[in-house]
Short mmCIF file of C-alpha atoms in Angstrom, two decimals:
data_model
loop_
_atom_site.label_atom_id
_atom_site.label_comp_id
_atom_site.label_asym_id
_atom_site.label_seq_id
_atom_site.Cartn_x
_atom_site.Cartn_y
_atom_site.Cartn_z
CA MET A 1 16.68 -46.74 6.83
CA ASN A 2 14.84 -46.26 3.58
CA VAL A 3 14.08 -42.84 2.61
CA LEU A 4 10.44 -40.20 1.84
CA ILE A 5 11.33 -37.64 0.18
CA LEU A 6 9.05 -34.44 0.87
CA ASP A 7 8.19 -31.29 -0.77
CA LEU A 8 7.87 -28.02 1.82
CA ASP A 9 4.91 -25.48 0.38
CA ASP A 10 1.73 -26.45 0.74
CA THR A 11 3.02 -30.22 1.38
CA LEU A 12 4.20 -29.45 4.95
CA VAL A 13 4.05 -26.08 5.38
CA ASP A 14 0.92 -23.48 4.23
CA ASP A 15 1.44 -21.61 1.44
CA THR A 16 -1.89 -20.70 -0.51
CA LEU A 17 -4.09 -20.24 2.27
CA ALA A 18 -1.38 -17.99 4.21
CA THR A 19 -0.92 -16.38 1.81
CA ARG A 20 -4.42 -15.26 0.69
CA GLU A 21 -4.92 -14.87 4.55
CA SER A 22 -1.75 -12.18 4.66
CA VAL A 23 -3.63 -10.14 1.26
CA VAL A 24 -6.92 -10.41 2.38
CA GLN A 25 -5.30 -8.43 5.83
CA VAL A 26 -3.21 -6.10 3.85
CA LEU A 27 -6.16 -4.69 1.67
CA ALA A 28 -8.02 -4.41 4.98
CA SER A 29 -5.93 -2.68 6.53
CA ALA A 30 -5.57 -0.32 3.29
CA GLY A 31 -9.29 0.27 3.95
CA MET A 32 -9.93 -1.94 0.80
CA ALA A 33 -13.05 -4.39 0.41
CA ALA A 34 -11.08 -8.10 0.94
CA ASP A 35 -13.54 -10.61 -0.25
CA ALA A 36 -12.51 -13.43 -2.11
CA THR A 37 -12.95 -11.41 -5.74
CA THR A 38 -10.70 -8.99 -4.77
CA VAL A 39 -7.95 -11.70 -3.94
CA ASP A 40 -7.97 -13.56 -6.96
CA GLN A 41 -7.30 -9.79 -8.50
CA ALA A 42 -4.59 -8.74 -6.54
CA LEU A 43 -2.64 -12.08 -7.08
CA SER A 44 -3.25 -11.76 -10.68
CA HIS A 45 -1.70 -8.63 -10.31
CA ILE A 46 1.37 -10.09 -8.28
CA ARG A 47 1.63 -13.36 -10.32
CA LYS A 48 2.20 -11.10 -14.14
CA MET A 49 4.32 -8.47 -12.86
CA TRP A 50 6.63 -10.57 -11.63
CA SER A 51 6.88 -13.23 -14.86
CA ARG A 52 7.50 -9.36 -16.14
CA HIS A 53 10.17 -8.85 -13.30
CA PRO A 54 14.14 -8.49 -15.44
CA HIS A 55 15.49 -10.69 -11.85
CA ARG A 56 12.74 -13.16 -12.46
CA HIS A 57 14.85 -16.35 -14.05
CA THR A 58 18.18 -14.62 -11.63
CA GLY A 59 19.36 -18.38 -10.00
CA PRO A 60 17.73 -19.26 -7.53
CA LEU A 61 14.50 -16.90 -7.90
CA THR A 62 13.42 -19.13 -10.86
CA SER A 63 11.69 -21.00 -8.98
CA VAL A 64 9.96 -18.39 -6.51
CA SER A 65 6.51 -17.74 -7.04
CA GLY A 66 5.10 -14.00 -6.97
CA TRP A 67 3.59 -13.97 -4.25
CA GLU A 68 7.07 -15.77 -2.43
CA ALA A 69 9.35 -12.57 -4.02
CA LEU A 70 7.16 -10.29 -2.15
CA TRP A 71 8.20 -11.56 1.63
CA LEU A 72 11.29 -13.04 1.00
CA PRO A 73 14.76 -11.88 3.13
CA ARG A 74 15.75 -8.33 2.59
CA ARG A 75 18.79 -8.68 3.60
CA GLY A 76 21.27 -11.78 3.82
CA SER A 77 19.71 -13.47 1.04
CA GLY A 78 22.79 -14.88 -1.02
CA LEU A 79 21.57 -12.46 -3.86
CA PRO A 80 23.44 -9.52 -5.47
CA ALA A 81 22.77 -6.50 -3.55
CA THR A 82 21.10 -4.98 -6.43
CA VAL A 83 18.42 -8.03 -7.00
CA GLU A 84 18.03 -7.50 -3.25
CA ALA A 85 17.36 -3.91 -4.12
CA SER A 86 15.53 -4.86 -7.00
CA LEU A 87 13.35 -6.54 -5.15
CA ASP A 88 12.18 -3.87 -2.73
CA MET A 89 11.32 -1.73 -5.34
CA HIS A 90 9.01 -4.35 -6.92
CA ALA A 91 6.99 -5.04 -3.72
CA ILE A 92 6.41 -2.00 -3.60
CA GLN A 93 4.82 -1.07 -7.35
CA VAL A 94 3.19 -4.17 -7.19
CA TRP A 95 1.00 -3.34 -4.15
CA ALA A 96 0.48 0.28 -6.23
CA THR A 97 -0.54 -1.40 -9.24
CA ILE A 98 -2.99 -2.99 -6.97
CA MET A 99 -4.42 -0.47 -5.63
CA GLU A 100 -4.57 1.72 -8.20
CA SER A 101 -6.35 -1.38 -10.38
CA LEU A 102 -8.62 -1.62 -7.05
CA GLY A 103 -9.65 2.63 -7.19
CA GLY A 104 -7.42 3.18 -4.19
CA ASN A 105 -4.55 5.51 -3.09
CA PRO A 106 -1.41 3.78 -4.21
CA ASP A 107 0.60 6.31 -2.48
CA GLN A 108 -0.32 3.07 0.53
CA ALA A 109 2.61 0.68 -1.49
CA ILE A 110 5.14 1.03 0.70
CA THR A 111 3.34 0.18 4.00
CA MET A 112 1.43 -2.79 2.26
CA ALA A 113 4.30 -3.90 1.32
CA ARG A 114 5.80 -3.72 4.63
CA ASP A 115 2.63 -4.76 6.22
CA PHE A 116 2.54 -7.44 4.06
CA ARG A 117 6.10 -8.54 4.59
CA THR A 118 4.63 -8.97 8.38
CA CYS A 119 1.92 -10.77 8.16
CA ARG A 120 3.22 -13.47 5.69
CA ARG A 121 6.03 -14.33 8.48
CA ARG A 122 3.00 -14.08 11.25
CA ALA A 123 1.33 -16.69 9.41
CA LEU A 124 3.91 -18.76 8.43
CA ARG A 125 2.53 -22.24 9.67
CA LEU A 126 2.53 -26.24 9.21
CA LEU A 127 -0.57 -28.10 7.80
CA PRO A 128 -3.26 -29.61 9.75
CA ASP A 129 -2.26 -33.16 10.23
CA VAL A 130 1.72 -32.09 9.41
CA ASP A 131 2.77 -33.34 13.17
CA SER A 132 1.25 -36.60 13.39
CA GLY A 133 2.31 -37.38 9.96
CA MET A 134 5.67 -37.00 10.45
CA GLU A 135 6.01 -38.54 13.15
CA MET A 136 4.59 -41.78 11.81
CA LEU A 137 6.27 -42.02 9.19
CA GLY A 138 9.36 -40.90 10.80
CA ARG A 139 9.88 -44.17 13.09
CA LYS A 140 10.50 -46.06 10.15
CA HIS A 141 11.70 -43.52 7.88
CA SER A 142 14.51 -41.24 6.96
CA ILE A 143 12.24 -38.30 6.01
CA TRP A 144 13.99 -35.76 3.30
CA VAL A 145 12.51 -32.25 2.04
CA ALA A 146 13.42 -31.46 -1.03
CA THR A 147 11.72 -28.25 -2.28
CA ASN A 148 12.44 -24.83 -4.93
CA GLY A 149 13.22 -21.80 -3.65
CA LEU A 150 15.58 -19.24 -1.96
CA PRO A 151 17.61 -21.18 0.19
CA ALA A 152 17.33 -18.66 2.55
CA GLN A 153 13.56 -18.13 2.71
CA GLN A 154 13.29 -21.73 2.85
CA HIS A 155 15.66 -23.11 5.93
CA MET A 156 14.28 -20.32 7.43
CA LYS A 157 10.77 -21.89 6.36
CA ILE A 158 11.73 -25.01 8.24
CA ALA A 159 13.40 -23.59 11.27
CA ALA A 160 10.14 -21.61 12.15
CA THR A 161 8.38 -24.44 11.83
CA GLY A 162 9.89 -26.73 13.85
CA LEU A 163 11.00 -29.31 11.04
CA LYS A 164 14.59 -29.22 11.14
CA PRO A 165 14.61 -31.62 13.90
CA LEU A 166 12.68 -34.23 12.38
CA LEU A 167 14.37 -33.88 8.83
CA ASP A 168 17.26 -35.92 7.66
CA ARG A 169 18.57 -34.10 4.77
CA ILE A 170 17.18 -30.46 2.76
CA LEU A 171 17.71 -30.37 -0.40
CA ILE A 172 16.87 -26.93 -2.05
CA SER A 173 17.13 -26.10 -5.52
CA GLY A 174 19.09 -23.09 -5.27
CA GLU A 175 21.77 -25.18 -3.76
CA ILE A 176 21.17 -27.62 -6.11
CA GLY A 177 21.36 -25.54 -9.34
CA VAL A 178 18.42 -26.82 -10.78
CA THR A 179 14.46 -27.30 -9.86
CA LYS A 180 12.79 -30.20 -9.46
CA ALA A 181 11.56 -30.77 -12.26
CA ASP A 182 14.83 -31.23 -14.03
CA PRO A 183 16.57 -34.26 -14.52
CA ARG A 184 18.94 -33.58 -12.56
CA PHE A 185 18.10 -33.12 -9.52
CA ALA A 186 17.17 -36.38 -9.59
CA ALA A 187 20.32 -37.67 -11.05
CA ALA A 188 21.48 -35.36 -7.66
CA VAL A 189 18.58 -37.37 -5.00
CA GLY A 190 20.40 -40.87 -7.07
CA ARG A 191 23.91 -39.73 -5.91
CA LEU A 192 23.26 -39.11 -2.50
CA LEU A 193 20.86 -42.50 -2.33
CA ARG A 194 23.74 -44.59 -3.33
CA GLN A 195 25.98 -42.95 -0.96
CA ASP A 196 24.17 -43.29 1.81
CA GLY A 197 23.16 -46.70 1.16
CA GLN A 198 19.44 -46.33 1.17
CA GLN A 199 16.67 -46.54 -0.59
CA LEU A 200 13.49 -44.20 -1.57
CA CYS A 201 10.28 -45.12 -1.30
CA LEU A 202 8.35 -41.94 -2.31
CA VAL A 203 7.86 -38.85 -3.00
CA VAL A 204 5.45 -37.30 -1.87
CA GLY A 205 4.37 -33.46 -2.96
CA ASP A 206 1.27 -31.12 -4.46
CA SER A 207 2.48 -30.25 -7.88
CA THR A 208 2.09 -31.97 -10.90
CA THR A 209 5.02 -30.57 -12.97
CA GLN A 210 7.81 -30.59 -10.07
CA ASP A 211 6.68 -33.06 -7.09
CA LEU A 212 5.33 -35.81 -9.73
CA ARG A 213 8.15 -34.98 -12.21
CA LEU A 214 11.00 -35.41 -10.00
CA ALA A 215 9.43 -39.06 -9.40
CA ASP A 216 9.31 -39.89 -12.84
CA ASN A 217 12.88 -38.74 -13.22
CA GLY A 218 14.20 -41.10 -10.94
CA GLY A 219 11.68 -43.66 -11.98
CA TRP A 220 10.37 -43.23 -7.82
CA PRO A 221 6.78 -43.53 -6.84
CA ALA A 222 4.82 -40.58 -6.40
CA ALA A 223 2.06 -39.42 -3.48
CA HIS A 224 0.26 -36.05 -4.64
CA ILE A 225 -1.37 -34.31 -2.28
CA CYS A 226 -4.32 -33.16 -4.17
CA PRO A 227 -6.20 -29.82 -3.14
CA GLU A 228 -9.53 -31.63 -1.24
CA GLY A 229 -8.63 -34.74 -2.41
CA GLU A 230 -9.47 -33.57 -5.93
CA CYS A 231 -6.97 -34.09 -8.84
CA ALA A 232 -7.19 -32.04 -11.68
CA ALA A 233 -7.77 -33.87 -14.81
CA GLY A 234 -4.85 -34.78 -16.65
CA THR A 235 -2.87 -35.60 -12.98
CA PRO A 236 -0.69 -39.05 -14.01
CA HIS A 237 -2.88 -41.90 -12.45
CA GLY A 238 -1.35 -45.32 -12.09
CA PRO A 239 -0.02 -48.36 -9.90
CA ALA A 240 3.35 -45.25 -8.91
CA VAL A 241 1.24 -42.43 -8.40
CA HIS A 242 -1.23 -42.26 -5.54
CA HIS A 243 -3.39 -39.89 -4.26
CA GLY A 244 -4.72 -38.18 -1.12
CA PRO A 245 -5.83 -34.36 0.12
CA SER A 246 -3.13 -34.06 2.67
CA LEU A 247 0.37 -35.72 4.30
CA ALA A 248 -1.83 -38.34 6.87
CA GLN A 249 -4.21 -39.02 4.54
CA VAL A 250 -2.16 -39.89 1.84
CA ARG A 251 -1.71 -43.85 0.71
CA MET A 252 1.62 -44.85 1.52
CA ARG A 253 2.62 -47.75 -0.50
CA CYS A 254 6.17 -47.98 0.36
CA ASP A 255 7.22 -51.93 0.18
CA CYS A 256 9.72 -51.25 2.71
#
């Protein structure tokens, strides 16, 4: 059976919209305005503060986004205890900074950090059409997931959304040791394919810098999940890259 490699976040599991919804809920609970502009401002602080964090490039955290860092496992993450403690403090500092920038009370930051974890965990869900798409694809393919992130967090998402029984192999950057954009990730995929005697038909994902790079490094065709079906200028096009707004609507030209 031939292999399809699928990305996880914003390909199978909702990340962007779920994050924005969670920020709205936390701000509203703190008595703050929660319109799109305010959420954008909060996310900007989240990104900037994470980029300066001393452990931003520690092991598997290299491929973790700023908003993902705010709801990583507090314990049992596989990270050193000192790093876990620094992430706890980081979340509080982030929400304090956001509240200060909005003219709110930064003393609410501890509660907001806790509430974001709760809201974001509650918002964990599959994207629309993923159930039907996975069922269709699984009939003729072995389905692998390739994802960047902290192994404990990514395994949790896969289990909590019911994806685990549908997957034949799970590849996580934090376990392989490099991100999907690194040629060594593609090399690891190639070794597994040869080991299993299988052929890779398609790499599917939303990231031009990670998923399309993985496909390019391995010499495999790719399908790009584009927000609203529109790709940014400079996104690779050509016979080996196909585009579509969702997993169910991507044109699958597997040649297998």
